[in-house]
Short mmCIF file of C-alpha atoms in Angstrom, two decimals:
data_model
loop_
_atom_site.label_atom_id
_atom_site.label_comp_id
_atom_site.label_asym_id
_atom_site.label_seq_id
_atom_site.Cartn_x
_atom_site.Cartn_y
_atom_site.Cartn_z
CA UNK A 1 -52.70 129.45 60.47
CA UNK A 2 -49.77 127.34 58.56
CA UNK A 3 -50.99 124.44 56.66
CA UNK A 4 -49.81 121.56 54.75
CA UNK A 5 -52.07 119.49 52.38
CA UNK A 6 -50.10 116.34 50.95
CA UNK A 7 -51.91 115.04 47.95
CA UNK A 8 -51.39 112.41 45.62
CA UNK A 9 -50.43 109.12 47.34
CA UNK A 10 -52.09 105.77 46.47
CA UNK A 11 -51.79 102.30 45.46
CA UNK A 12 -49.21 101.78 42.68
CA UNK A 13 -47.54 98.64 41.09
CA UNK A 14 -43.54 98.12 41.72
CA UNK A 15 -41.70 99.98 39.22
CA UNK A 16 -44.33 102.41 38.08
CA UNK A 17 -44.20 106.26 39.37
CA UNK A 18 -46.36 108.71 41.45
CA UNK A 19 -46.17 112.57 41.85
CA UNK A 20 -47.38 113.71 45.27
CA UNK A 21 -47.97 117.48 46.25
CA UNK A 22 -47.92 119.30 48.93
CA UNK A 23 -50.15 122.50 49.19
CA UNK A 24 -49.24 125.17 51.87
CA UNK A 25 -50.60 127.55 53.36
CA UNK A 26 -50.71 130.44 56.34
CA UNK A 27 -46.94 131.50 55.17
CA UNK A 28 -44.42 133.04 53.45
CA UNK A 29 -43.89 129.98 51.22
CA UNK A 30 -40.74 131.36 49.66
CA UNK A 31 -38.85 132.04 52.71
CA UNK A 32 -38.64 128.30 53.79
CA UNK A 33 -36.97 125.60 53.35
CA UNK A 34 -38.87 122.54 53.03
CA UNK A 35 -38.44 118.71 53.05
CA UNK A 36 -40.48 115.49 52.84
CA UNK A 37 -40.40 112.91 55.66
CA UNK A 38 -41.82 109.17 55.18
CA UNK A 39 -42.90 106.56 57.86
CA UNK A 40 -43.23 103.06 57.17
CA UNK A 41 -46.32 101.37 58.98
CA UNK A 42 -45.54 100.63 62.21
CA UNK A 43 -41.69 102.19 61.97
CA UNK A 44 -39.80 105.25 62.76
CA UNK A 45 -39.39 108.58 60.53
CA UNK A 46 -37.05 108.36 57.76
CA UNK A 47 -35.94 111.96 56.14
CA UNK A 48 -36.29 111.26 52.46
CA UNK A 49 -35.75 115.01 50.37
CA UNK A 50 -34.88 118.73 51.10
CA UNK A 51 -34.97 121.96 49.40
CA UNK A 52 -34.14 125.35 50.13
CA UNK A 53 -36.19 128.58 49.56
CA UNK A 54 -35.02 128.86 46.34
CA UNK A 55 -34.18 125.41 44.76
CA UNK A 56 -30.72 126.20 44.88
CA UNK A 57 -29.75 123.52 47.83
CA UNK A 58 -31.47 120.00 47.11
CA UNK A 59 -30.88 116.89 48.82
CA UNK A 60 -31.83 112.94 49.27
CA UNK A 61 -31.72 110.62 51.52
CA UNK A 62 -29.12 107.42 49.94
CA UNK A 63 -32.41 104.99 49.40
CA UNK A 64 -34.28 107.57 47.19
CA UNK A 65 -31.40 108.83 45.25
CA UNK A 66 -31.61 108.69 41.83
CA UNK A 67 -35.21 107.80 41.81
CA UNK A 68 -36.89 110.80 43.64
CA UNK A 69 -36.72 114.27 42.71
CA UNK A 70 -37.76 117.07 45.09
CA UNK A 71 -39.16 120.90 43.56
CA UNK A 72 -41.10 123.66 44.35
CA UNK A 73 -43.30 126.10 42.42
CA UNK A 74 -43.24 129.05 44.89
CA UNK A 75 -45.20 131.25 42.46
CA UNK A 76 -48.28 128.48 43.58
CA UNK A 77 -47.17 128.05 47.01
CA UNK A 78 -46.44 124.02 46.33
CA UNK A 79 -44.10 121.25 46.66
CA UNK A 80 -43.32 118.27 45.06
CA UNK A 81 -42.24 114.93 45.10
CA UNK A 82 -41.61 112.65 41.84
CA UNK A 83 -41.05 109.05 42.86
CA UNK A 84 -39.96 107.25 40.15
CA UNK A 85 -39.43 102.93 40.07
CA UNK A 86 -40.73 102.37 43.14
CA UNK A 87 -40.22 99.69 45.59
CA UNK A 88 -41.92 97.85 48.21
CA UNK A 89 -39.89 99.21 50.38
CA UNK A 90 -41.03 102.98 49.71
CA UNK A 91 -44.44 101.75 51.29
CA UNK A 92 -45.17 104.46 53.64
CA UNK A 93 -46.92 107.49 54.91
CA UNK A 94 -44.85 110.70 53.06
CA UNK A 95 -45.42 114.12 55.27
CA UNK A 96 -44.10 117.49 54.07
CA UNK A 97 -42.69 119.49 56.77
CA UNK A 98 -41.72 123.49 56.93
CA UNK A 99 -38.48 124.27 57.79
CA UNK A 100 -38.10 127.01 60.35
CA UNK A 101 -35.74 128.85 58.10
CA UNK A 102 -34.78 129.21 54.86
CA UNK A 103 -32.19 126.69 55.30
CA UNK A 104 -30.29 124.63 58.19
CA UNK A 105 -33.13 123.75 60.50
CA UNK A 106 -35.69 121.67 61.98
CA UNK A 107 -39.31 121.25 60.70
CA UNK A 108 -42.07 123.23 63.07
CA UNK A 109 -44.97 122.42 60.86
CA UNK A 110 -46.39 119.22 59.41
CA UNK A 111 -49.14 118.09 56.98
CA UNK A 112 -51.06 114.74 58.09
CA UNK A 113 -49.13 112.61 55.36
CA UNK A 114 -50.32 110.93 52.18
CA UNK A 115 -50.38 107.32 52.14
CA UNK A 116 -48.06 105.21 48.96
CA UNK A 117 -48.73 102.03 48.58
CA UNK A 118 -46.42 99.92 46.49
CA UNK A 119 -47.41 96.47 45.82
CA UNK A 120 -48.03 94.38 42.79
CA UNK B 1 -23.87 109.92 56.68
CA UNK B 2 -24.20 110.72 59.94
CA UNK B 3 -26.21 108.36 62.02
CA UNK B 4 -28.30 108.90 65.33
CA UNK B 5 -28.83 105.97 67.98
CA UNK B 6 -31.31 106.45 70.06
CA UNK B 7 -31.45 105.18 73.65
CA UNK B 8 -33.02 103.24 75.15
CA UNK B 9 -35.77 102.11 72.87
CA UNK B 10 -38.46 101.42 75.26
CA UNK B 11 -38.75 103.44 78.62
CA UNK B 12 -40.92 102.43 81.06
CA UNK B 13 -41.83 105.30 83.52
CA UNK B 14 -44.71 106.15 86.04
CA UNK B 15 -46.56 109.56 85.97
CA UNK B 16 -45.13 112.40 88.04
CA UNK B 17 -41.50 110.72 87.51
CA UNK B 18 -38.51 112.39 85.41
CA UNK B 19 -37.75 110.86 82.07
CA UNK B 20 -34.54 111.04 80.52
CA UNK B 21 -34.35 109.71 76.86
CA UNK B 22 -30.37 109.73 75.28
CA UNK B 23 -29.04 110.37 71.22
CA UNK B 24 -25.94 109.79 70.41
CA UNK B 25 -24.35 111.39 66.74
CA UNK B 26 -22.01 109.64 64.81
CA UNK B 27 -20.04 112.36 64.23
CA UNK B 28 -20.61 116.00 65.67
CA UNK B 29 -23.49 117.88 65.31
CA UNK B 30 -22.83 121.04 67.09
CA UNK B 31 -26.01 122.28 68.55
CA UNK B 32 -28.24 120.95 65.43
CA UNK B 33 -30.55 118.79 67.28
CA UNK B 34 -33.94 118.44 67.67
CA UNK B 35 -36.48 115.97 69.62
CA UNK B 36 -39.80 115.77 68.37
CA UNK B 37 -42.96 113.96 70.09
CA UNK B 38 -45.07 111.75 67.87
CA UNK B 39 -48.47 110.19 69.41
CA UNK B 40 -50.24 107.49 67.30
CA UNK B 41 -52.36 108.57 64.30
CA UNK B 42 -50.86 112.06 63.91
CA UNK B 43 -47.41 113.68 62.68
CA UNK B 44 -45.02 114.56 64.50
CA UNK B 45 -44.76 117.80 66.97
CA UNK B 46 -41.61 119.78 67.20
CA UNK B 47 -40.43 119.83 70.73
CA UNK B 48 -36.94 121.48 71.04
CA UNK B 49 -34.21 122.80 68.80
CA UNK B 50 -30.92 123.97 69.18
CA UNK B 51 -30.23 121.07 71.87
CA UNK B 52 -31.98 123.06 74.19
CA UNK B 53 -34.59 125.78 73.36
CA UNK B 54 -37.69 124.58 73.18
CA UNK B 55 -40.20 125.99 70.40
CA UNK B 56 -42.92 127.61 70.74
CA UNK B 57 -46.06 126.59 73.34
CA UNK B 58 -43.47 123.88 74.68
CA UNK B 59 -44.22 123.14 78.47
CA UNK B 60 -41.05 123.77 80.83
CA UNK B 61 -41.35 120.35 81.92
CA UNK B 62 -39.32 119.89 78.50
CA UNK B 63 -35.53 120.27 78.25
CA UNK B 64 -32.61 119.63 76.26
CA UNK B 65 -29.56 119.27 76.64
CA UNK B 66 -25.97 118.15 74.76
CA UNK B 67 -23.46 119.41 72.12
CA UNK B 68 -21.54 117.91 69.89
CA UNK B 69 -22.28 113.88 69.78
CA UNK B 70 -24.66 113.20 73.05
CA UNK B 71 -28.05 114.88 73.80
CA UNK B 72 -30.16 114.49 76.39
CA UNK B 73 -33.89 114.95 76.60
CA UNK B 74 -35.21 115.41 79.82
CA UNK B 75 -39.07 115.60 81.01
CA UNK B 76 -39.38 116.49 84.26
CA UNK B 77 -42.67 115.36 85.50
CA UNK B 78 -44.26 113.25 83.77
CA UNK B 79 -48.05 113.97 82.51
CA UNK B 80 -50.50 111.42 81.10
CA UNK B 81 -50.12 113.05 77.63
CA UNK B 82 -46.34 112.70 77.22
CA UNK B 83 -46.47 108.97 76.86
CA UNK B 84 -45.60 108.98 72.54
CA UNK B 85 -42.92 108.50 70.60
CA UNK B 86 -40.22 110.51 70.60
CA UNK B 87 -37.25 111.41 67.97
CA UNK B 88 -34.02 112.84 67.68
CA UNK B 89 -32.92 114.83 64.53
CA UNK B 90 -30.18 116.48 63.45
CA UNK B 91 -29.86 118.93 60.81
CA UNK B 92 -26.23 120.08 60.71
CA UNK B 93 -25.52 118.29 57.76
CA UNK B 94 -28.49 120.50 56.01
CA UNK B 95 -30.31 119.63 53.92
CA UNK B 96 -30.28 116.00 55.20
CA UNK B 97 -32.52 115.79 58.38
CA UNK B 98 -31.07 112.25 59.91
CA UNK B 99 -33.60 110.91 62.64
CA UNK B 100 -32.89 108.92 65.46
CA UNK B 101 -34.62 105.36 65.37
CA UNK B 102 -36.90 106.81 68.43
CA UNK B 103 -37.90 106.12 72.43
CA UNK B 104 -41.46 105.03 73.62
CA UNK B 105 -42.24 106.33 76.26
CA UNK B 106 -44.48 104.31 77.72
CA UNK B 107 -46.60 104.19 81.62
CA UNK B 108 -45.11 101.90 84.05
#
């Protein structure tokens, strides 16, 4: 059974940092791409960061670049978000999601999303 | 960037009725589109990908259709459990996973 386990979200002051992690599970970690999704209360999902199998493909969504960095140990079968001066506005519930493939495609698995907080 | 619009953003149907929910691409996305179905208090549930094949334990009910810049996401009769949220994506321009703003679905 694939699962995702976000850890690491909390309350944190504006312009301080916060590492979350994402533990999977049930899979072939390593074969799939995978990508972190946020939701602001009461608001739609945003795509905020994805990486490829590998780490060789990385992307970010224009409101987290610069300030979020996206990697993957898949010799512990984790990923990673470091969010770095953070903003009200990054208030929101992050999931990690599987990729189907390595690469170009949609997300068929989700974790139940960690919670960040940022608010002075 | 390419941006989805979702249309409309509330839809107001009864049960056993045929729901069609629209996204629109600002540019093309070929056939990378997806619709997912979020309900409140969980994450989101992969519906259909490719514009039209719909992954796995999907109910036929489901369908997609649409290339290029307008999709369509049709359910056919409507059960009690498909009133949520639900969200276009596309993922052409890999590794950035653009989502639509979302449709409620809602019970008339």
């Amino acid at each position: 059974e694939v699962q995702l386990v976000e850890s690491g979200g909390g309350l944190v002051q504006p312009g301080r940092s916060l590492r979350l992690s994402c533990a999977a599970s049930g899979f072939t970690f390593d074969d799939y791409a995978m990508h972190w999704v946020r939701q602001a209360p009461g608001k739609g999902l945003e795509w905020v960061s994805g990486i490829s199998w590998n780490s060789g493909s990385i992307g970010y969504a224009d409101s987290v670049k610069g300030r979020f960095t996206i990697s993957r140990d898949n010799a512990k079968n984790s990923l990673y978000l470091q969010m770095n001066s953070l903003r009200a506005e990054d208030t929101a519930l992050y999931y990690c999601a599987k990729g189907m493939i390595a690469v170009a495609a949609p997300y068929d698995y989700w974790g139940q999303g960690t919670l960040v907080t940022v608010s002075s | 960037e390419i941006v989805m619009t979702q249309s409309p953003a509330t839809l107001s149907v009864s049960p056993g009725e045929r729901a069609t929910l629209s996204c629109r691409a600002s540019q093309s996305v070929s056939s990378n589109l997806a619709w997912y179905q979020q309900k409140p208090g969980q994450a989101p549930r992969l519906l259909i990908y490719g514009a039209s094949t719909r992954a796995t334990g999907i109910p036929a009910r489901f369908s997609g259709s649409g290339s290029g810049t307008e999709f369509t996401l049709t359910i056919s009769s409507l059960q009690s459990e498909d009133f949520a949220v639900y969200y276009c994506q596309q993922y052409n321009n890999w590794p950035s996973g653009t989502f639509g703003q979302g449709t409620k679905l809602e019970i008339k």
